[in-house]
Coordinates of C-alpha atoms in Angstrom, one line a residue:
Chain A
M1 CA 170.4 136.9 68.4
L2 CA 173.3 134.2 68.3
D3 CA 174.6 133.0 71.4
V4 CA 177.3 130.3 71.5
R5 CA 178.4 129.0 74.8
D6 CA 181.4 126.7 75.7
L7 CA 181.6 125.0 72.4
D8 CA 183.9 122.0 72.1
L9 CA 184.2 120.2 68.7
F10 CA 186.5 117.4 67.5
Y11 CA 187.6 115.8 64.3
G12 CA 188.4 112.4 65.4
D13 CA 190.9 113.0 68.3
A14 CA 191.7 116.4 67.0
Q15 CA 190.2 119.2 69.0
A16 CA 189.1 121.9 66.8
L17 CA 187.1 124.1 69.1
D18 CA 187.8 124.3 73.0
G19 CA 185.2 126.2 74.9
V20 CA 184.4 128.9 72.4
S21 CA 181.9 131.3 73.3
L22 CA 180.6 134.3 71.5
Q23 CA 177.6 136.5 71.0
V24 CA 176.2 138.3 68.1
A25 CA 173.5 141.0 68.4
E26 CA 170.8 141.7 65.5
G27 CA 172.2 143.9 62.9
E28 CA 175.8 143.5 63.9
V29 CA 178.9 142.6 61.8
V30 CA 181.1 140.1 63.7
A31 CA 184.5 139.5 62.6
I32 CA 186.2 136.2 63.4
I33 CA 190.0 136.3 62.7
G34 CA 192.7 133.8 63.4
A35 CA 195.5 131.6 61.7
N36 CA 194.9 128.7 59.5
G37 CA 193.5 125.9 61.7
A38 CA 192.5 128.1 64.7
G39 CA 188.9 126.8 64.3
K40 CA 187.2 129.5 62.3
T41 CA 185.5 127.2 59.7
S42 CA 184.9 124.5 62.3
L43 CA 182.9 127.3 64.3
I44 CA 180.8 128.1 61.2
R45 CA 180.0 124.6 60.4
A46 CA 178.9 123.9 63.9
I47 CA 176.5 126.9 63.8
A48 CA 175.2 126.0 60.6
G49 CA 174.5 122.5 61.8
M50 CA 176.8 120.6 59.5
K51 CA 179.1 119.2 62.2
K52 CA 177.9 118.2 65.7
P53 CA 179.6 119.7 68.8
A54 CA 180.7 117.4 71.5
R55 CA 179.9 120.0 74.3
G56 CA 178.3 123.4 74.6
T57 CA 175.2 125.2 73.4
I58 CA 174.3 127.3 70.1
T59 CA 171.0 129.3 70.7
F60 CA 169.6 131.4 67.9
D61 CA 166.7 133.8 68.5
G62 CA 165.9 131.7 71.6
H63 CA 165.8 128.5 69.7
D64 CA 168.4 125.8 70.8
I65 CA 170.0 124.7 67.6
T66 CA 172.9 122.7 68.9
G67 CA 173.6 119.7 66.9
R68 CA 170.2 120.0 64.6
V69 CA 170.1 119.3 61.1
S70 CA 171.0 122.1 58.6
S71 CA 167.7 122.1 57.2
I72 CA 166.1 123.4 60.4
I73 CA 168.9 125.8 60.9
C74 CA 168.5 127.2 57.5
D75 CA 164.9 127.6 57.9
L76 CA 165.3 129.6 61.0
G77 CA 167.4 131.9 59.0
V78 CA 170.9 131.1 59.4
A79 CA 172.9 130.7 56.2
Q80 CA 176.5 130.6 55.1
V81 CA 178.5 131.6 52.1
A82 CA 180.9 128.6 52.3
E83 CA 184.8 128.9 51.7
G84 CA 185.5 128.0 48.0
R85 CA 182.3 129.2 46.9
Q86 CA 180.7 125.9 46.4
I87 CA 178.5 126.8 43.5
F88 CA 177.0 124.0 41.3
P89 CA 179.1 124.2 38.2
S90 CA 176.9 122.6 35.5
M91 CA 173.7 124.2 36.8
S92 CA 172.9 127.7 35.0
V93 CA 173.1 130.9 37.2
A94 CA 169.3 131.0 37.7
E95 CA 169.0 127.3 38.5
N96 CA 171.8 127.9 41.3
L97 CA 169.9 130.9 42.7
E98 CA 166.8 128.6 42.8
M99 CA 168.5 126.1 44.8
G100 CA 169.1 128.6 47.4
A101 CA 165.4 128.9 48.0
V102 CA 164.5 125.0 48.5
L103 CA 163.1 125.5 52.1
P104 CA 159.3 126.2 52.2
R105 CA 159.7 129.6 54.0
A106 CA 161.8 130.9 51.1
R107 CA 160.3 129.3 48.3
T108 CA 157.0 131.1 48.6
K109 CA 158.9 134.3 48.1
R110 CA 161.4 133.2 45.5
K111 CA 160.2 135.4 42.7
E112 CA 160.5 138.7 44.6
T113 CA 164.0 137.5 46.3
L114 CA 165.3 136.7 42.7
E115 CA 164.6 140.1 41.5
R116 CA 166.2 141.6 44.3
C117 CA 169.3 139.4 43.9
Y118 CA 169.4 140.5 40.1
E119 CA 169.2 144.3 41.3
M120 CA 172.0 143.6 43.5
F121 CA 174.1 141.8 41.1
P122 CA 173.2 142.7 37.6
K123 CA 176.0 140.8 36.1
L124 CA 174.0 137.5 37.3
K125 CA 170.8 138.7 35.5
V126 CA 172.9 139.0 32.3
R127 CA 174.4 135.5 32.6
S128 CA 171.3 134.0 34.1
D129 CA 171.3 131.1 31.4
Q130 CA 175.1 130.5 31.5
A131 CA 176.6 127.5 33.2
A132 CA 177.9 128.7 36.7
G133 CA 181.2 126.9 36.1
T134 CA 181.9 129.3 33.4
L135 CA 181.7 132.4 35.4
S136 CA 184.8 134.3 36.7
G137 CA 185.8 133.7 40.2
G138 CA 184.4 137.3 41.1
E139 CA 181.1 136.4 39.6
Q140 CA 181.0 133.0 41.2
Q141 CA 181.3 134.8 44.6
M142 CA 178.4 136.9 43.9
L143 CA 176.4 134.1 42.8
A144 CA 177.3 132.1 46.0
I145 CA 176.1 135.4 48.0
G146 CA 173.0 135.6 45.9
R147 CA 172.3 132.0 46.6
C148 CA 172.6 132.6 50.1
L149 CA 170.1 135.4 49.9
M150 CA 167.5 133.5 48.1
G151 CA 167.1 131.4 51.4
Q152 CA 166.0 134.8 53.2
P153 CA 168.5 134.6 56.1
R154 CA 168.6 136.7 58.9
L155 CA 172.1 135.8 59.8
M156 CA 174.8 135.5 57.2
M157 CA 178.0 133.8 57.7
F158 CA 181.0 134.4 55.3
D159 CA 183.8 131.9 55.1
E160 CA 186.9 133.6 53.5
P161 CA 184.9 135.3 50.9
S162 CA 187.9 137.1 49.4
L163 CA 189.9 133.9 49.1
G164 CA 191.2 133.7 45.6
L165 CA 189.6 136.9 44.3
A166 CA 191.3 139.6 42.2
P167 CA 192.1 142.6 44.3
A168 CA 189.7 144.8 42.6
V169 CA 186.9 142.3 43.2
V170 CA 187.9 141.9 47.0
G171 CA 186.9 145.7 47.4
E172 CA 183.7 145.1 45.8
M173 CA 183.0 142.1 48.0
F174 CA 183.5 144.1 51.1
K175 CA 181.3 146.8 49.8
I176 CA 178.6 144.3 49.3
I177 CA 178.8 143.2 53.0
K178 CA 178.7 146.7 53.9
E179 CA 175.6 147.3 52.0
L180 CA 173.9 144.2 53.4
H181 CA 174.8 145.6 56.8
A182 CA 173.3 148.7 55.9
Q183 CA 170.1 147.0 55.0
G184 CA 169.9 145.5 58.6
M185 CA 171.7 141.9 57.9
T186 CA 173.5 140.3 60.7
V187 CA 176.8 139.2 59.5
I188 CA 179.4 136.9 60.7
L189 CA 182.6 137.4 58.7
V190 CA 185.7 135.2 58.8
E191 CA 188.5 136.5 56.7
Q192 CA 192.1 136.4 56.0
N193 CA 192.1 140.1 55.2
V194 CA 192.2 140.9 58.9
S195 CA 192.3 144.8 58.5
A196 CA 189.6 145.2 55.9
S197 CA 187.2 142.8 57.8
L198 CA 188.2 144.6 61.3
K199 CA 187.4 147.9 59.7
L200 CA 184.0 146.7 58.7
A201 CA 183.1 145.0 61.8
D202 CA 181.3 146.3 64.8
R203 CA 183.1 143.5 67.1
G204 CA 185.5 140.9 66.4
Y205 CA 186.9 137.7 68.1
V206 CA 190.5 136.4 67.8
L207 CA 190.6 132.6 67.5
E208 CA 193.9 130.8 68.5
N209 CA 194.1 126.9 68.5
G210 CA 190.2 126.5 69.0
R211 CA 190.1 129.2 71.9
V212 CA 188.6 132.7 72.0
V213 CA 191.9 134.6 73.1
L214 CA 190.7 138.0 72.4
S215 CA 187.5 139.9 71.7
G216 CA 186.6 143.5 71.4
T217 CA 185.4 146.2 68.9
G218 CA 186.7 146.1 65.6
A219 CA 188.5 149.4 65.9
G220 CA 189.8 148.4 69.4
L221 CA 191.1 144.9 67.8
L222 CA 192.7 147.0 64.9
N223 CA 194.7 149.0 67.4
D224 CA 195.7 146.0 69.8
D225 CA 199.4 145.5 69.6
G226 CA 199.0 141.8 69.7
V227 CA 196.8 141.8 66.9
R228 CA 198.9 144.1 64.8
Q229 CA 201.9 141.9 65.3
A230 CA 200.3 138.3 64.7
Y231 CA 198.0 139.3 61.8
L232 CA 198.7 142.5 60.1
G233 CA 202.6 142.3 60.5
L234 CA 203.0 145.6 61.8
Chain B
M1 CA 163.8 123.3 30.8
S2 CA 160.4 123.2 29.2
A3 CA 161.9 123.2 25.7
L4 CA 163.7 120.0 26.9
F5 CA 162.2 117.9 24.3
Q6 CA 160.8 120.3 21.8
D7 CA 161.7 120.1 18.1
R8 CA 164.5 117.7 17.2
R9 CA 164.7 115.6 20.1
A10 CA 161.1 114.8 20.1
V11 CA 161.2 113.8 16.6
L12 CA 164.2 111.7 17.2
L13 CA 162.6 109.9 19.9
L14 CA 159.3 109.4 18.4
G15 CA 160.9 108.2 15.3
L16 CA 163.1 105.6 17.3
L17 CA 159.9 104.5 19.1
A18 CA 158.1 103.9 16.1
I19 CA 160.9 102.0 14.3
L20 CA 161.2 99.8 17.5
A21 CA 157.4 99.1 17.6
L22 CA 157.3 98.1 13.9
A23 CA 160.5 96.1 14.3
P24 CA 158.7 92.5 14.9
L25 CA 156.8 92.9 11.5
A26 CA 160.4 92.7 9.7
A27 CA 162.6 91.0 12.3
G28 CA 162.9 87.3 12.9
D29 CA 163.2 85.8 16.4
Y30 CA 167.0 85.9 16.3
L31 CA 167.2 89.6 15.6
L32 CA 164.3 90.2 18.1
S33 CA 165.9 88.4 20.9
I34 CA 168.9 90.7 20.3
L35 CA 166.8 93.6 20.5
I36 CA 165.3 92.3 23.7
T37 CA 169.0 92.0 25.2
V38 CA 169.6 95.6 24.0
L39 CA 166.5 97.0 25.5
L40 CA 167.0 95.0 28.6
Q41 CA 170.5 96.4 28.9
A42 CA 169.3 100.1 28.4
Y43 CA 166.5 99.5 31.0
L44 CA 168.9 98.2 33.6
G45 CA 171.4 100.9 32.8
M46 CA 168.7 103.6 33.4
S47 CA 167.7 102.0 36.6
W48 CA 171.6 102.3 37.7
N49 CA 171.7 105.8 36.1
V50 CA 169.3 107.0 38.6
M51 CA 171.5 106.4 41.5
M52 CA 174.9 106.9 39.9
G53 CA 174.2 109.4 37.2
F54 CA 171.5 111.4 38.8
A55 CA 172.4 111.2 42.5
G56 CA 176.1 110.5 42.3
Q57 CA 176.0 107.5 44.3
F58 CA 178.2 104.6 42.9
S59 CA 176.8 101.2 43.2
L60 CA 178.9 98.3 42.0
G61 CA 176.4 95.6 43.3
H62 CA 173.4 96.3 41.2
A63 CA 173.1 92.6 40.2
L64 CA 171.8 92.3 43.7
Y65 CA 168.5 94.0 42.8
V66 CA 168.4 92.2 39.4
G67 CA 168.7 88.8 41.5
L68 CA 166.2 89.7 44.0
G69 CA 163.5 90.6 41.5
A70 CA 164.3 87.6 39.5
Y71 CA 164.0 85.4 42.3
A72 CA 160.9 86.8 44.0
G73 CA 159.2 86.8 40.7
G74 CA 160.4 83.2 39.7
A75 CA 160.0 81.6 43.0
L76 CA 156.4 83.0 43.8
F77 CA 155.6 81.8 40.2
V78 CA 157.0 78.3 40.6
H79 CA 155.8 77.7 44.0
Y80 CA 152.3 79.6 44.0
G81 CA 151.6 80.4 40.5
T82 CA 151.7 83.9 41.5
P83 CA 151.6 86.4 38.3
P84 CA 154.8 88.0 37.7
W85 CA 153.4 91.4 37.9
I86 CA 152.3 90.5 41.6
G87 CA 155.7 89.0 42.2
A88 CA 157.3 92.0 40.9
I89 CA 155.6 94.2 43.6
A90 CA 157.2 91.8 46.2
G91 CA 160.6 91.9 44.3
M92 CA 160.6 95.6 44.2
A93 CA 159.6 96.0 47.9
V94 CA 162.4 93.6 49.0
S95 CA 164.8 95.4 46.8
A96 CA 163.8 98.7 48.2
A97 CA 164.1 97.2 51.6
V98 CA 167.6 96.0 51.1
G99 CA 168.6 99.3 49.5
A100 CA 167.4 101.1 52.5
V101 CA 169.6 99.0 54.6
I102 CA 172.7 99.6 52.4
G103 CA 171.8 103.2 52.0
T104 CA 171.3 103.8 55.9
L105 CA 174.8 102.2 56.6
G106 CA 176.3 104.2 53.9
F107 CA 174.8 107.4 54.3
R108 CA 174.4 107.6 58.0
F109 CA 178.0 106.5 58.9
K110 CA 179.5 108.6 55.9
V111 CA 180.7 105.6 53.7
M112 CA 181.5 107.4 50.6
G113 CA 182.7 106.9 47.1
V114 CA 184.9 103.8 46.7
Y115 CA 183.8 102.5 50.3
F116 CA 180.2 102.7 49.5
A117 CA 180.9 100.8 46.2
L118 CA 182.6 98.1 48.2
L119 CA 179.6 98.0 50.6
T120 CA 177.3 97.5 47.5
I121 CA 179.6 94.7 46.2
A122 CA 179.5 92.8 49.7
F123 CA 175.8 93.0 49.9
A124 CA 175.6 91.5 46.4
E125 CA 178.1 88.8 47.2
F126 CA 176.7 87.6 50.4
T127 CA 173.2 87.3 49.0
R128 CA 174.6 85.3 46.3
V129 CA 176.0 83.0 49.0
L130 CA 172.7 82.9 50.7
F131 CA 170.8 82.0 47.5
D132 CA 173.4 79.4 46.8
H133 CA 172.2 77.5 49.9
W134 CA 168.6 78.2 50.1
G135 CA 166.7 75.1 49.1
W136 CA 163.4 76.7 48.6
V137 CA 164.7 78.7 45.7
G138 CA 166.6 75.7 44.3
A139 CA 169.9 76.6 45.8
S140 CA 172.8 76.4 43.6
S141 CA 171.3 73.9 41.2
G142 CA 169.0 76.5 40.1
L143 CA 165.4 77.6 39.6
F144 CA 163.3 76.7 36.7
L145 CA 160.4 78.3 35.2
P146 CA 157.9 76.0 33.6
P147 CA 157.6 76.9 30.0
A148 CA 154.2 77.5 28.5
P149 CA 152.7 74.4 26.5
N150 CA 153.5 74.8 22.7
N151 CA 151.3 76.7 20.7
S152 CA 149.5 78.4 23.5
P153 CA 148.5 81.9 23.2
D154 CA 150.5 84.8 24.5
N155 CA 149.6 85.5 28.1
L156 CA 150.8 88.9 29.2
W157 CA 149.4 88.6 32.7
L158 CA 151.5 85.5 33.3
L159 CA 154.3 86.3 31.0
R160 CA 154.4 83.1 29.1
G161 CA 154.6 83.5 25.3
S162 CA 156.5 84.3 22.2
T163 CA 159.5 86.3 21.7
T164 CA 157.5 89.1 20.2
M165 CA 155.5 89.5 23.4
F166 CA 158.7 89.6 25.4
Y167 CA 159.9 92.1 23.0
Y168 CA 156.9 94.3 23.4
V169 CA 157.1 94.0 27.1
I170 CA 160.6 95.1 27.5
L171 CA 159.9 97.9 24.8
G172 CA 157.3 99.1 27.1
M173 CA 159.2 98.8 30.2
T174 CA 162.2 100.8 28.7
A175 CA 160.2 103.6 27.2
A176 CA 158.4 103.9 30.7
A177 CA 161.8 104.0 32.4
F178 CA 162.8 106.7 29.9
W179 CA 159.7 108.9 30.6
F180 CA 160.1 108.1 34.3
S181 CA 163.9 109.1 34.4
R182 CA 163.0 112.3 32.4
A183 CA 160.2 113.1 34.9
L184 CA 162.5 112.8 37.7
L185 CA 165.1 115.1 36.2
M186 CA 162.5 117.7 35.4
R187 CA 161.1 117.5 39.0
R188 CA 162.6 119.6 42.1
I189 CA 164.2 116.4 43.0
G190 CA 166.2 116.0 40.0
Y191 CA 167.8 119.4 41.0
Y192 CA 168.4 118.4 44.5
W193 CA 170.3 115.2 43.0
Q194 CA 172.3 117.4 40.8
A195 CA 173.2 119.7 43.6
I196 CA 174.3 116.9 45.8
R197 CA 176.1 115.1 43.0
E198 CA 178.1 118.5 42.4
D199 CA 178.7 119.7 45.7
Q200 CA 177.2 117.6 48.7
D201 CA 178.4 120.2 51.2
A202 CA 176.9 123.0 49.5
A203 CA 173.7 121.2 49.0
D204 CA 173.5 120.4 52.8
A205 CA 174.5 124.0 53.6
L206 CA 171.4 125.2 51.8
G207 CA 169.1 123.2 53.6
I208 CA 168.5 120.3 51.1
D209 CA 167.9 117.0 53.0
V210 CA 171.0 115.2 51.7
F211 CA 170.4 111.9 53.4
R212 CA 166.7 111.8 52.2
N213 CA 167.3 112.8 48.6
K214 CA 170.0 110.1 48.3
M215 CA 168.0 107.6 50.1
I216 CA 164.9 108.2 47.4
A217 CA 167.4 107.7 44.5
V218 CA 168.6 104.3 46.0
L219 CA 165.0 103.2 46.6
I220 CA 164.0 104.1 43.1
S221 CA 166.9 102.5 41.4
A222 CA 166.7 99.2 43.4
A223 CA 163.0 98.9 42.7
M224 CA 163.3 99.6 39.0
T225 CA 166.5 97.1 38.7
S226 CA 164.6 94.3 40.4
L227 CA 161.6 94.9 37.9
G228 CA 164.2 94.3 35.3
G229 CA 165.0 91.0 37.1
V230 CA 161.7 89.7 37.1
F231 CA 161.6 90.4 33.3
L232 CA 164.9 88.5 32.9
A233 CA 163.7 85.4 34.9
F234 CA 160.6 85.0 32.8
F235 CA 162.4 85.4 29.6
N236 CA 165.2 83.1 30.5
N237 CA 163.1 80.6 32.5
N238 CA 166.3 79.7 34.5
L239 CA 168.1 81.2 37.5
Y240 CA 171.3 80.4 39.1
P241 CA 172.6 82.4 42.1
E242 CA 176.1 82.2 40.5
S243 CA 175.1 83.9 37.3
I244 CA 172.3 86.4 38.4
F245 CA 174.2 87.9 41.3
S246 CA 177.5 87.9 39.8
M247 CA 179.9 90.8 39.7
H248 CA 180.1 90.3 36.0
R249 CA 176.5 91.2 35.8
S250 CA 176.9 94.3 37.8
I251 CA 179.7 95.6 35.6
E252 CA 177.9 94.7 32.5
L253 CA 174.9 96.4 33.8
M254 CA 176.6 99.8 34.3
L255 CA 179.0 99.5 31.2
G256 CA 176.4 100.6 28.6
T257 CA 175.5 103.8 30.7
I258 CA 179.2 104.6 31.2
I259 CA 179.9 104.4 27.4
G260 CA 176.7 106.2 26.6
G261 CA 177.0 109.0 29.1
I262 CA 176.4 108.8 32.8
G263 CA 173.7 111.1 34.1
T264 CA 172.2 111.6 30.5
L265 CA 168.8 110.3 29.3
F266 CA 169.9 108.9 26.1
G267 CA 173.2 107.4 27.3
P268 CA 171.9 104.3 28.4
I269 CA 170.1 103.5 25.2
L270 CA 173.0 104.4 23.1
G271 CA 175.4 102.5 25.2
A272 CA 173.4 99.4 25.0
V273 CA 173.1 99.7 21.3
V274 CA 176.8 100.3 21.0
L275 CA 177.8 97.6 23.1
T276 CA 175.4 94.9 21.7
A277 CA 176.2 95.9 18.0
L278 CA 180.0 95.8 18.9
G279 CA 179.7 92.5 20.8
E280 CA 177.9 90.8 17.6
L281 CA 180.1 92.4 15.1
L282 CA 183.4 91.2 17.0
T283 CA 181.7 87.7 17.5
E284 CA 181.2 87.3 13.7
L285 CA 184.8 88.8 13.2
G286 CA 186.2 86.3 15.8
A287 CA 184.4 83.4 14.0
H288 CA 186.1 84.4 10.7
I289 CA 189.5 84.7 12.2
G290 CA 189.3 81.6 14.2
I291 CA 191.5 82.5 17.1
D292 CA 190.1 82.1 20.8
G293 CA 189.8 85.1 22.7
V294 CA 190.1 87.7 19.8
K295 CA 186.6 88.9 20.5
Q296 CA 187.3 89.7 24.2
I297 CA 190.4 91.6 23.4
A298 CA 188.9 93.6 20.6
Y299 CA 186.0 94.4 22.8
G300 CA 188.1 95.6 25.6
I301 CA 190.1 97.8 23.2
C302 CA 187.2 99.2 21.7
L303 CA 185.7 100.2 25.2
M304 CA 189.2 101.7 26.1
L305 CA 189.2 103.7 22.9
I306 CA 185.7 105.0 23.6
L307 CA 186.5 106.0 27.2
V308 CA 189.7 107.5 26.1
L309 CA 188.4 109.6 23.3
K310 CA 184.9 110.5 24.7
P311 CA 185.5 110.5 28.6
G312 CA 182.0 111.9 28.9
G313 CA 180.4 109.0 27.1
L314 CA 179.1 109.0 23.6
W315 CA 175.8 110.6 24.0
P316 CA 177.3 114.2 25.0
W317 CA 179.5 114.0 22.0
L318 CA 176.7 112.9 19.5
R319 CA 174.2 115.3 20.8
K320 CA 176.6 118.1 20.0
L321 CA 177.2 116.7 16.6
L322 CA 173.6 116.4 15.8
R323 CA 173.0 120.0 17.2
L324 CA 170.3 118.7 19.5
E325 CA 170.0 121.5 21.9
G326 CA 169.3 120.6 25.3
D327 CA 170.4 121.5 28.9
G328 CA 173.2 118.9 29.1
R329 CA 171.0 116.0 29.8

């Protein structure tokens, strides 16, 4: 479904990605792990069309989306739940969700999608008229996921979804991703919480200094000595 | 949303409009000219508000568009007798075009925040220098619009006439700008702007065309502002590059909106009223005390007090006080 090949990406002179290749098949959950600054967010931004790569190609469903603008990529069905949630604080919960469905393809179905969102996150329905900035951290994360779903994505990319959340809420987060997976959603998951994300993932990639240094099944990586030492402190 | 202007807000608004529409019956020319100043300030503040308050793009050089509108309307009238409303179309087109250049430079090359503001100042400044040396528009010695012959009837089409006529024109323009601003906010683009203002990255990630929507805000704001410039030219009958393109004007233009509440609909109006009332009051006071500069110092202190005590502007605070329900706008 998604095919990334030999991606190079720079911020000024600093190279964030160096020949990164990865594949994601339909219905898969793929985890991307790595230390801070390894290039995880850069990779997501490149796929989402928010940062142009210097070299390499990104293909989604047979469409070359390398360097295309984000609205085109979104419309093809690639969406992201960005790091730090990025909700619109002074808009109401309902308005935030509506903003997820701005593209023509999603807009026509927004009523049904909204109902589905509220079914999945009943708390959002209760608070639909409340300003999003007044929600708790966990609720804001649910809102960010709901808003992403409003765009009718086929591939969802999560960037550090558990960052700054209370431990109980983190568990809920992973349950939601599992549920989405069960419904057939394709997921790319970037997480600090390495063990939880590898347990959930079908496959994973390890990024170091902008390069893929290791890849394999989730279980395989979880049992890899290098991964255990570097990321799990075992 | 649909309840935006139901009940008390609508009553307040219509009441205000009725009082203003009847004002010329009671007010003399002096009071009317003060009201014109207030309304023009409110109008220009609303125009700036579209770009800064709605879309979050900081322009510190809006005098540029005032000047372009004023000179387009004025010079075409002086040279060809073109009616100001036709001249205004030219002025709005030129302003929108210049806005498009500034917007493209700023938004394509990711010049943001303070640096974008500097870009807007730079354009205003070098346009001023250009007009200072452009003979066709009178260069630095100014452009003068021929006044109407004495006792001739008001001519709305040529904008030649009494203070009362100018008063109604600017009242109409301000009411239209208010209605237009409200319509913008209630449409999809109003939400896109809010999204861009609150988190541009998130808006981009959702597929909102950030460049296009910011650009629309600039074009609308520039065109609206230049129409205010046309009015200014025909009301004052004289134009000097030094004053019309001045940094001072750019600052004055946004001050009312900042005091009243950036991004709100009523803020620019309230701010214009407060600033003008404050100015008049302090002028009186200064004349009584008889010390030079007292007015300016007191004015500055008052502005600082307002901004320190009500950093979001006076309108959000007043709205709460009057229990006017709304969605924060």
